[in-house]
Tab-separated table of C-alpha atoms and ligand atoms in Angstrom:
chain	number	residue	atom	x	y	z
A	212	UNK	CA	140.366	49.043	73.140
A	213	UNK	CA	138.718	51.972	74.861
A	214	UNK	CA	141.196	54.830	76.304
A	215	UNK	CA	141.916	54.269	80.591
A	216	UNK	CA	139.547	57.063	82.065
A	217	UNK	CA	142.086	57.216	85.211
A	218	UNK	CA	145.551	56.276	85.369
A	219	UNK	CA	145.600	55.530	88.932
A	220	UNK	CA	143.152	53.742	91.162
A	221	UNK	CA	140.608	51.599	89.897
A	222	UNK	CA	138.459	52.353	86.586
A	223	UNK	CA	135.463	50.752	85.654
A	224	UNK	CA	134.733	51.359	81.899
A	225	UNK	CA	131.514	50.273	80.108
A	226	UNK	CA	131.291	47.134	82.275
A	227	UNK	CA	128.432	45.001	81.340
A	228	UNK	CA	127.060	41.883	82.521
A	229	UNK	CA	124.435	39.685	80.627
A	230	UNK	CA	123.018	36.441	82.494
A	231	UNK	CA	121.468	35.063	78.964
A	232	UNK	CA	119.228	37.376	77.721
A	233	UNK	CA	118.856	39.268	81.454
A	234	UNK	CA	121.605	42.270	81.289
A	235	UNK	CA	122.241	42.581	85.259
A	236	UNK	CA	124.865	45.399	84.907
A	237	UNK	CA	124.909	47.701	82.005
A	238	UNK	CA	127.402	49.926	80.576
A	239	UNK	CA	129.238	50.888	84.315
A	240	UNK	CA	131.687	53.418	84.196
A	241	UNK	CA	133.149	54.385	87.149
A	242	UNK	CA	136.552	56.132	88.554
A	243	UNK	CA	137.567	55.471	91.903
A	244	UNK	CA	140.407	57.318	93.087
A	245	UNK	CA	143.053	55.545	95.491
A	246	UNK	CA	142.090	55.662	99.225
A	247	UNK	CA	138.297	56.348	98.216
A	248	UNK	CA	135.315	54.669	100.257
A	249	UNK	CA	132.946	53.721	97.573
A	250	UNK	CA	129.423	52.547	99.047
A	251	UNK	CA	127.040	50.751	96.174
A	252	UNK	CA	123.940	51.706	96.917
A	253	UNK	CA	120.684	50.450	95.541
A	254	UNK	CA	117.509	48.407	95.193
A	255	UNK	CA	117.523	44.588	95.944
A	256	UNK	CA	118.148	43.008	92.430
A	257	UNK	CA	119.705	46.234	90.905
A	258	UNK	CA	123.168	44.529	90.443
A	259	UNK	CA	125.470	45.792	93.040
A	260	UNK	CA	126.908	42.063	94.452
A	261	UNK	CA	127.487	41.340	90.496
A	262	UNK	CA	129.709	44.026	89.790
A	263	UNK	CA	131.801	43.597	92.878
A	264	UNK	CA	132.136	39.939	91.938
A	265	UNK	CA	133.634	41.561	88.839
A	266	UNK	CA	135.927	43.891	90.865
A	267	UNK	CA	137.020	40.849	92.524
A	268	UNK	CA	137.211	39.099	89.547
A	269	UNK	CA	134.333	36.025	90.593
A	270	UNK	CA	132.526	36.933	87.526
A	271	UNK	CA	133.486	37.998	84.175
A	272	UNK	CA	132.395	41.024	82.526
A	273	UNK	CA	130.600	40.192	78.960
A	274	UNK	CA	131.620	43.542	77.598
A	275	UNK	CA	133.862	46.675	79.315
A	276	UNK	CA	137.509	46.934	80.902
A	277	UNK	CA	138.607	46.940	84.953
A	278	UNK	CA	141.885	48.557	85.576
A	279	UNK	CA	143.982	49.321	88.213
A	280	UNK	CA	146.257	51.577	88.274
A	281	UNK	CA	146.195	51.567	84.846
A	282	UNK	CA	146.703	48.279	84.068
A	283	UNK	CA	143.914	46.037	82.140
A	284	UNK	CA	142.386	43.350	85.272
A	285	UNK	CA	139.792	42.487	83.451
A	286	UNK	CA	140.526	38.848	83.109
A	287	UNK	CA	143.114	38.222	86.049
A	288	UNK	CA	141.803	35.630	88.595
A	289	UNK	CA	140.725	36.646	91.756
A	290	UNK	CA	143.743	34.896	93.349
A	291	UNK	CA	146.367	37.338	90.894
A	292	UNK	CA	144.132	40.336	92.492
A	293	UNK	CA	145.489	41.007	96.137
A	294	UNK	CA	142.397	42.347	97.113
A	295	UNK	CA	140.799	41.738	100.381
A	296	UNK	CA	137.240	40.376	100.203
A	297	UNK	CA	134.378	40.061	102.879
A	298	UNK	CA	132.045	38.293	101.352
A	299	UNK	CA	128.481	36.110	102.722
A	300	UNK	CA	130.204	33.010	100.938
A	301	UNK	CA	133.662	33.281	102.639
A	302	UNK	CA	132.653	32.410	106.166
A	303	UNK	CA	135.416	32.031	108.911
A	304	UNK	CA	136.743	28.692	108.949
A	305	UNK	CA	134.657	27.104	111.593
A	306	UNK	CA	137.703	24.831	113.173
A	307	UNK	CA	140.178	27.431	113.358
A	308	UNK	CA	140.165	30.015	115.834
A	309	UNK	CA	140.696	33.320	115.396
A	310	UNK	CA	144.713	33.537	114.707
A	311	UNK	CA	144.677	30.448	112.684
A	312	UNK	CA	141.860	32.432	110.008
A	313	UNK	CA	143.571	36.057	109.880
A	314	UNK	CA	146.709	34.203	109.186
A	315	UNK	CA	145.599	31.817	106.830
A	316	UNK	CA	146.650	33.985	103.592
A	317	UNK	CA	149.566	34.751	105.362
A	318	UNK	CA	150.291	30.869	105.763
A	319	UNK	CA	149.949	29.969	102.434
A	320	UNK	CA	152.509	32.517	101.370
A	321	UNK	CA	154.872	31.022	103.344
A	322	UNK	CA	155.176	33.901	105.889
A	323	UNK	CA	157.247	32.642	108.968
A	324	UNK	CA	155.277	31.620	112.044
A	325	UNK	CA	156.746	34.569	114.328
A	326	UNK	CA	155.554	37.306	111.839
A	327	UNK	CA	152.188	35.860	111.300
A	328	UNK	CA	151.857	36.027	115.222
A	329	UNK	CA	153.173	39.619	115.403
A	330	UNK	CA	150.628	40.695	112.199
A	331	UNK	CA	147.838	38.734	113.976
A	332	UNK	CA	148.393	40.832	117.068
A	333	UNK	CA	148.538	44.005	114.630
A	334	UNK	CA	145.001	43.120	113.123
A	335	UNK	CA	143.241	41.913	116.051
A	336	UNK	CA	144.218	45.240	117.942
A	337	UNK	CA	142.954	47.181	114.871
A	338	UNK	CA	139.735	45.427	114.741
A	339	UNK	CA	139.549	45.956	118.518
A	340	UNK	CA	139.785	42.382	119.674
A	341	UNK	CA	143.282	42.381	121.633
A	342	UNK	CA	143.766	38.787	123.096
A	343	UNK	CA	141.435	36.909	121.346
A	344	UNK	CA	144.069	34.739	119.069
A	345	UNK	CA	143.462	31.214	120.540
A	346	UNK	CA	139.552	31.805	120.916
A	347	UNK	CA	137.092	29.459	118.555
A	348	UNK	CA	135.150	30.848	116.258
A	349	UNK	CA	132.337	29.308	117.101
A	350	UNK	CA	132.488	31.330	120.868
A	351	UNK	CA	132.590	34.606	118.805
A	352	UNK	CA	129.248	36.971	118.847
A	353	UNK	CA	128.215	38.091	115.448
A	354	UNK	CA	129.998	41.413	115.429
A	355	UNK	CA	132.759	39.656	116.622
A	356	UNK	CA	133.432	37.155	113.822
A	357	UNK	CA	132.309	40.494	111.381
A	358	UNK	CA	135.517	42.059	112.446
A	359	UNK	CA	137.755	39.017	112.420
A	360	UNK	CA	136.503	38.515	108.360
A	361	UNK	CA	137.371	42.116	108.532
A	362	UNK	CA	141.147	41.302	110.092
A	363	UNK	CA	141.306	38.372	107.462
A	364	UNK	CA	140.538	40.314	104.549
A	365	UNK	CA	143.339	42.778	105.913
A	366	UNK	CA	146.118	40.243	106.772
A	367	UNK	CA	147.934	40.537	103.454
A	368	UNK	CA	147.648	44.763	102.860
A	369	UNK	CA	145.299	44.601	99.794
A	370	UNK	CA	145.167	46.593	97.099
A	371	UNK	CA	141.917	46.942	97.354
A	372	UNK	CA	138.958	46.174	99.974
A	373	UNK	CA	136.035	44.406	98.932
A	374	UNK	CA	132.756	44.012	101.085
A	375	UNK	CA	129.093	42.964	100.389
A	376	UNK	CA	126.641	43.280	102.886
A	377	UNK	CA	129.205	43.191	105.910
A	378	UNK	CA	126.734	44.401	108.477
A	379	UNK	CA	123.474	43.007	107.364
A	380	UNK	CA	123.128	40.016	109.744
A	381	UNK	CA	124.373	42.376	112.945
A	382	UNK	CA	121.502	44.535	115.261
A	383	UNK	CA	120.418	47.612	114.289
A	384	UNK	CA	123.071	49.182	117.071
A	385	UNK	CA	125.717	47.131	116.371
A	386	UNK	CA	125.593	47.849	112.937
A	387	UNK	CA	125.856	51.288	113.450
A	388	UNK	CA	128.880	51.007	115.852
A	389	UNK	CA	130.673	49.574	113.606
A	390	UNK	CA	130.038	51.710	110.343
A	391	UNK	CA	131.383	54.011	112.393
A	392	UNK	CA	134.694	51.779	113.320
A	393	UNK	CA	134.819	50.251	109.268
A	394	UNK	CA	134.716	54.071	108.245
A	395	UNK	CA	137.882	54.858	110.692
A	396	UNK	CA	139.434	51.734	110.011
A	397	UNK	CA	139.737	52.458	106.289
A	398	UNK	CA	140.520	56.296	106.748
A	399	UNK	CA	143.748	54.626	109.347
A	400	UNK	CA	144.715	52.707	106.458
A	401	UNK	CA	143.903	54.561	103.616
A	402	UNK	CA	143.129	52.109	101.516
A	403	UNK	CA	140.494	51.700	98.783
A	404	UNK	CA	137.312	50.487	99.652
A	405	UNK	CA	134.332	49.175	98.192
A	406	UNK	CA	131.203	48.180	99.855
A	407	UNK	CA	127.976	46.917	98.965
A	408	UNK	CA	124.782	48.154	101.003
A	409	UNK	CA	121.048	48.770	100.465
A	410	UNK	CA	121.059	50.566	103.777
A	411	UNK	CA	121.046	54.124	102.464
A	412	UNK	CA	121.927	55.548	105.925
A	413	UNK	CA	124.872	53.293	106.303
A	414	UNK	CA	126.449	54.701	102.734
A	415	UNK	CA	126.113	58.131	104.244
A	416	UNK	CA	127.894	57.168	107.231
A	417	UNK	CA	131.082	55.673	105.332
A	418	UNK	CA	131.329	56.502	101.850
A	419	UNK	CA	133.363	59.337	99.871
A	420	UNK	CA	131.794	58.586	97.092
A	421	UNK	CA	127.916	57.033	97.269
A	422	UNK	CA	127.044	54.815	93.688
A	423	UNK	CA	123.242	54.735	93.035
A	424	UNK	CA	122.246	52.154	90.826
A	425	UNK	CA	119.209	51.355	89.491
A	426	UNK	CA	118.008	48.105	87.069
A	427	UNK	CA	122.509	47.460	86.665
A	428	UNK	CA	123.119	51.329	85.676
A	429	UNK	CA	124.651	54.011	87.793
A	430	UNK	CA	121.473	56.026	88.450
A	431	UNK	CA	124.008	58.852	90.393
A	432	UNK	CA	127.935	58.643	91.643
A	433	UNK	CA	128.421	61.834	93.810
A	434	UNK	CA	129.482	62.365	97.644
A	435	UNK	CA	127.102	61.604	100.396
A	436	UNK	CA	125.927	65.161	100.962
A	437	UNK	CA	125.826	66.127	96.828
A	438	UNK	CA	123.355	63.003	96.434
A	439	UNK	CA	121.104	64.036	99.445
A	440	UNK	CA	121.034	67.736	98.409
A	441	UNK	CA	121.090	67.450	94.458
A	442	UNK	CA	120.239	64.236	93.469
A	443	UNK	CA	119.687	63.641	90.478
A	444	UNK	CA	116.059	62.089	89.653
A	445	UNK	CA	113.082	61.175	91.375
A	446	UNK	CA	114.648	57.752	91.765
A	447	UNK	CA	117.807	58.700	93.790
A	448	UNK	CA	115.539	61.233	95.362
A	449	UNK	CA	113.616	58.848	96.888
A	450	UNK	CA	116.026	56.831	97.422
A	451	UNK	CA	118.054	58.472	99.490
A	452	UNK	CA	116.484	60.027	102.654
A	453	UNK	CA	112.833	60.975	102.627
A	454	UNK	CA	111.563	63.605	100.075
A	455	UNK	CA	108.685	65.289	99.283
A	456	UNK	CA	108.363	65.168	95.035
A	457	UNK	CA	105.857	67.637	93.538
A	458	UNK	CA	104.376	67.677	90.126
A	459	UNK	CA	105.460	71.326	88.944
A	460	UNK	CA	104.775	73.029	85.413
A	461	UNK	CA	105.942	76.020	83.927
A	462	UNK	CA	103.787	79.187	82.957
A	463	UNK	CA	104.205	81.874	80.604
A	464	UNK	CA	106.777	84.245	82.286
A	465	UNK	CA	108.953	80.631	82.884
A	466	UNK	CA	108.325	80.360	86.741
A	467	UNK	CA	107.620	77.227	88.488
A	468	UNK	CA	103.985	76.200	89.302
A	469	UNK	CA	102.749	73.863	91.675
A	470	UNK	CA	99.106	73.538	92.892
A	471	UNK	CA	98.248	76.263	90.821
A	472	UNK	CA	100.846	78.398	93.124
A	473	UNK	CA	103.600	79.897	91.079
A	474	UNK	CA	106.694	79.775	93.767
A	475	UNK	CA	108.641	83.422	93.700
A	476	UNK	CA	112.042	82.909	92.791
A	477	UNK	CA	111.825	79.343	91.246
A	478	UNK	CA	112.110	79.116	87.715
A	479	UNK	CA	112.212	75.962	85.097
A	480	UNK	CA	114.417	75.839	82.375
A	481	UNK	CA	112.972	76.677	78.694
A	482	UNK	CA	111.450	73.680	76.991
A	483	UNK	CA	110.605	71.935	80.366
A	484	UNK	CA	106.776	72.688	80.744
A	485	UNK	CA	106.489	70.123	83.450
A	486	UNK	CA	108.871	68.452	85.780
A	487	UNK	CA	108.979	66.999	89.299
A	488	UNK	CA	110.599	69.147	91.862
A	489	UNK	CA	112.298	66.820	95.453
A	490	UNK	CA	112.106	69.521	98.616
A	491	UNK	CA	113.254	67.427	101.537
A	492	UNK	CA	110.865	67.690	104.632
A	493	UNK	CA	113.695	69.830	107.242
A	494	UNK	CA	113.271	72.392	104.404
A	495	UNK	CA	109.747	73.028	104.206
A	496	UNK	CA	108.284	75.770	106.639
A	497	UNK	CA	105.009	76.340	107.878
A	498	UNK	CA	103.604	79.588	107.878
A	499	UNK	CA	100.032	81.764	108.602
A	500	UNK	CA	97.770	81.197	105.191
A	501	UNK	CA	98.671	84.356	102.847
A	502	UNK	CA	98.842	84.843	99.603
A	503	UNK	CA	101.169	83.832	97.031
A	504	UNK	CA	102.047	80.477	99.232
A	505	UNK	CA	100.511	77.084	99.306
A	506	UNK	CA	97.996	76.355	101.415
A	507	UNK	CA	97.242	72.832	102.684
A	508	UNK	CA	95.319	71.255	105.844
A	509	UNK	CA	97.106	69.289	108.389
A	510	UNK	CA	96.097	66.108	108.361
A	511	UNK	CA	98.326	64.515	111.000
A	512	UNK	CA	101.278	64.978	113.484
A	513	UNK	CA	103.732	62.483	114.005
A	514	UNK	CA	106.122	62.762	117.330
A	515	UNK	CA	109.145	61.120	117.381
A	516	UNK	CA	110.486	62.941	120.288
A	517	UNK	CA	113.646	64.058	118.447
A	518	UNK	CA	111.592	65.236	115.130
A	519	UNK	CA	108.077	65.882	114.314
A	520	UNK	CA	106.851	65.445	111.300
A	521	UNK	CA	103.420	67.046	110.112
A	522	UNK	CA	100.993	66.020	106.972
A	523	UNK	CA	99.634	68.712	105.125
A	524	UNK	CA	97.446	67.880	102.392
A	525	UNK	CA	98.247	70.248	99.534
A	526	UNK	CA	95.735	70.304	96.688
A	527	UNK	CA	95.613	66.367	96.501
A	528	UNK	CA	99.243	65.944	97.323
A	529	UNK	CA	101.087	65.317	101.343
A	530	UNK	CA	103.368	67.088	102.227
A	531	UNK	CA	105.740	66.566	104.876
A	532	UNK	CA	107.428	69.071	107.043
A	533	UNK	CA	110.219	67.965	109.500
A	534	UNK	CA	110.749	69.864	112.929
A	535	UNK	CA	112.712	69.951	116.074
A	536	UNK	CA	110.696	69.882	119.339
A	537	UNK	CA	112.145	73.280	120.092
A	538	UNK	CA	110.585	74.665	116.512
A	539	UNK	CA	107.272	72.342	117.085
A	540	UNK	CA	104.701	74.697	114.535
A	541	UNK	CA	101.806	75.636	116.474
A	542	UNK	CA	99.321	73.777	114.945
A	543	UNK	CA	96.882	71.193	115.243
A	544	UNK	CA	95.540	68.197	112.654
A	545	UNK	CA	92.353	70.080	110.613
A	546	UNK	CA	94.411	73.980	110.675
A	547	UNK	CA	94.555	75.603	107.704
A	548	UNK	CA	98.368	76.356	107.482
A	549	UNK	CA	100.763	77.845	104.376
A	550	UNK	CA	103.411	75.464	102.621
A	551	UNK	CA	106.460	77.925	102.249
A	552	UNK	CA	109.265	75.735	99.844
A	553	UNK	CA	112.770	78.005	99.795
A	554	UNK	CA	113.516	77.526	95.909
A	555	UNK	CA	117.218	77.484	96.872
A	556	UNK	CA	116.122	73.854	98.349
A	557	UNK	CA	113.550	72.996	95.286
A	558	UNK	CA	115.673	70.602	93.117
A	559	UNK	CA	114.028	69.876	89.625
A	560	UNK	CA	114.261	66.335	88.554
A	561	UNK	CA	114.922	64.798	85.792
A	562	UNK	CA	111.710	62.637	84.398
B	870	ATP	P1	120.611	42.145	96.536
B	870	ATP	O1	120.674	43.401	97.305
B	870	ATP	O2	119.257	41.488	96.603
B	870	ATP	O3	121.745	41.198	96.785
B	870	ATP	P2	121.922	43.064	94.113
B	870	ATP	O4	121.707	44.473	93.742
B	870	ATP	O5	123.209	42.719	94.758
B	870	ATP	O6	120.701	42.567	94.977
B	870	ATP	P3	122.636	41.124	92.128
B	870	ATP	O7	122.860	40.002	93.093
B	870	ATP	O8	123.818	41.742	91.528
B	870	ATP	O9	121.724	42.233	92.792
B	870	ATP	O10	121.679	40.602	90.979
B	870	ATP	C1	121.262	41.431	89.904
B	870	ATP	C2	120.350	40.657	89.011
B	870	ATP	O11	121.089	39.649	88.335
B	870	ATP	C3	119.226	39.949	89.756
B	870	ATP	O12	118.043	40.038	88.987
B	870	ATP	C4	119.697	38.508	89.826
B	870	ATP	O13	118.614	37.608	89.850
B	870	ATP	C5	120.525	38.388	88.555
B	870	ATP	N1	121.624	37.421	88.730
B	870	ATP	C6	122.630	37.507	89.594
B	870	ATP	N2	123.469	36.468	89.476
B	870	ATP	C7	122.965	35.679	88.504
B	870	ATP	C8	123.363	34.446	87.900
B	870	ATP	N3	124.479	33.813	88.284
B	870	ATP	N4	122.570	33.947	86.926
B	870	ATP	C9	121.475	34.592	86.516
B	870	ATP	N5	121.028	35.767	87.031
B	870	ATP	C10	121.761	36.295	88.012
């Protein structure tokens, strides 16, 4: 048996899962320290809902160990877990109403009637429903019943949160309301939480810790901000926010070359003559033409209002360059305009 990685909170180590001859996770390992937001991030088809069915324990690893708190999980049912799941298959119970499904766990443990109603009360004023106990669940709106699952889930204190997808089926305003409440809601309680999400703007807003995955591996576990500013291929690159990715090679004297422009300052490591380099579009400035800068043609503006964002064909390539309306370059679709890229924003990928 492979050494625990952490002794406390959950570790995933070398978790694999193989549908027949289709490997949908491979070789996860992953430590999540206690009170951690963990979003999984990726791709549709990448694996994310199969290893938190593993977490939860719906689905059995074929190869690797789940611990918690040091202890070996790995083949405890999903009713020996205490965690609290949100899941697409666990609907509300459509002929309860909304006490009768947050205290449902607490039923069958046996919990007397006058402490359910007082925890009830507890959730539902946490989830920002107060006095909605004796209404159907069928006369709920959809962020409504989202946050009574939520109140369910929390009823007996898990261990550990579990959600997949929560928002998907809400608007795109409601959904961002209430990352916004989930995120506080979990930072009140402190408690562990993982969530699954292809939205990569929604695992910004919550997460500690974001989980790229890619084809069932972990493609990039880092914070929010470390992903978006250093990520660590082209795939999380693109991934994650827009980027602008740039074939670069290296010349004689090591610096970094793109379009036949040798960027001052940028340099790529010995042994790498070519590489991709990710400069977001906020970071890219346009100047006057001049020497010793790209030089591209603008080839379109887009305003948003907040941002605008203008084309600039470099030597075959686009591109982009982000702006604020009180910033808005000076130029017009056909100028002739330079491409200055601040190497302290270049990242060089990984192939
Ligand atoms: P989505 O965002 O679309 O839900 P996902 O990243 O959550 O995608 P999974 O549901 O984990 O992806 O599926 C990963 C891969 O494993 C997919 O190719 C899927 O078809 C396959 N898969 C999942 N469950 C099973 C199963 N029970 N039997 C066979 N293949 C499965």
């Amino acid at each position: 048996m492979r050494e625990g990685i952490s002794m406390s909170g959950l570790a995933l180590e070398g978790i694999t899962k193989q549908f027949g001859s289709f490997t949908a996770v491979e070789e996860v390992t992953l430590a999540v320290p206690h009170g951690t937001f963990v979003c999984l991030l990726g791709p549709s088809g990448c694996g994310k809902t199969t290893l938190l069915r593993m977490i939860a324990g719906l689905e059995t690893p074929s190869d690797g160990h789940i611990r918690l708190d040091g202890a070996d999980i790995t083949g405890l049912p999903t009713h020996r877990r205490d965690f609290g799941m949100v899941f697409q298959s666990l609907a509300l119970f459509p002929h309860l109403n909304v006490a009768d499904n947050i205290a449902y766990a607490l039923r069958i443990r046996g919990v007397p009637a006058e402490q359910r109603r007082r925890r009830v009360e507890e959730l539902l004023q946490l989830v920002h429903l107060p006095g909605y106990a004796e209404r159907p669940v069928a006369r709920l709106s959809g962020g409504q019943r989202q946050r009574v699952a939520i109140a369910r889930a929390l009823a007996v204190s898990p261990k550990l949160f579990l959600l997949d997808e929560p928002l998907s089926a809400l608007d795109a305003k409601l959904r961002e309301a209430m990352q916004v409440e989930l995120r506080q809601l979990q930072q009140k309680l402190g408690i562990t939480t993982i969530v699954v999400t292809h939205d990569q703007r929604e695992a910004m807003t919550m997460a500690d810790l974001v989980v790229v995955m890619g084809e069932g591996r972990i493609r990039q576990a880092a914070s929010p901000i470390e992903i978006y500013r250093r990520p660590a291929d082209s795939f999380v690159a693109d991934f994650i926010g827009s980027t602008n990715l740039l074939e670069v090679a290296r010349d004689g004297q090591g610096r970094a070359v793109v379009a036949g422009v040798a960027l001052s300052g940028l340099a790529l490591p010995e042994g790498v003559a070519q590489a991709r380099l990710s400069v977001r579009p906020e970071d890219v400035h346009l100047t006057a033409p001049g020497d010793g800068r790209l030089t591209g043609t603008v080839t379109f503006l887009r305003d948003l209002g907040g941002t605008i964002e203008t084309y600039v064909e470099v030597a075959g390539t686009t591109v982009v360059a982000v702006s604020t309306p009180r910033e808005r370059p000076d130029v017009a679709a056909g100028a002739t305009v330079g491409v200055l890229l601040p190497p302290e924003h270049c990242v060089v990928l990984r192939q």
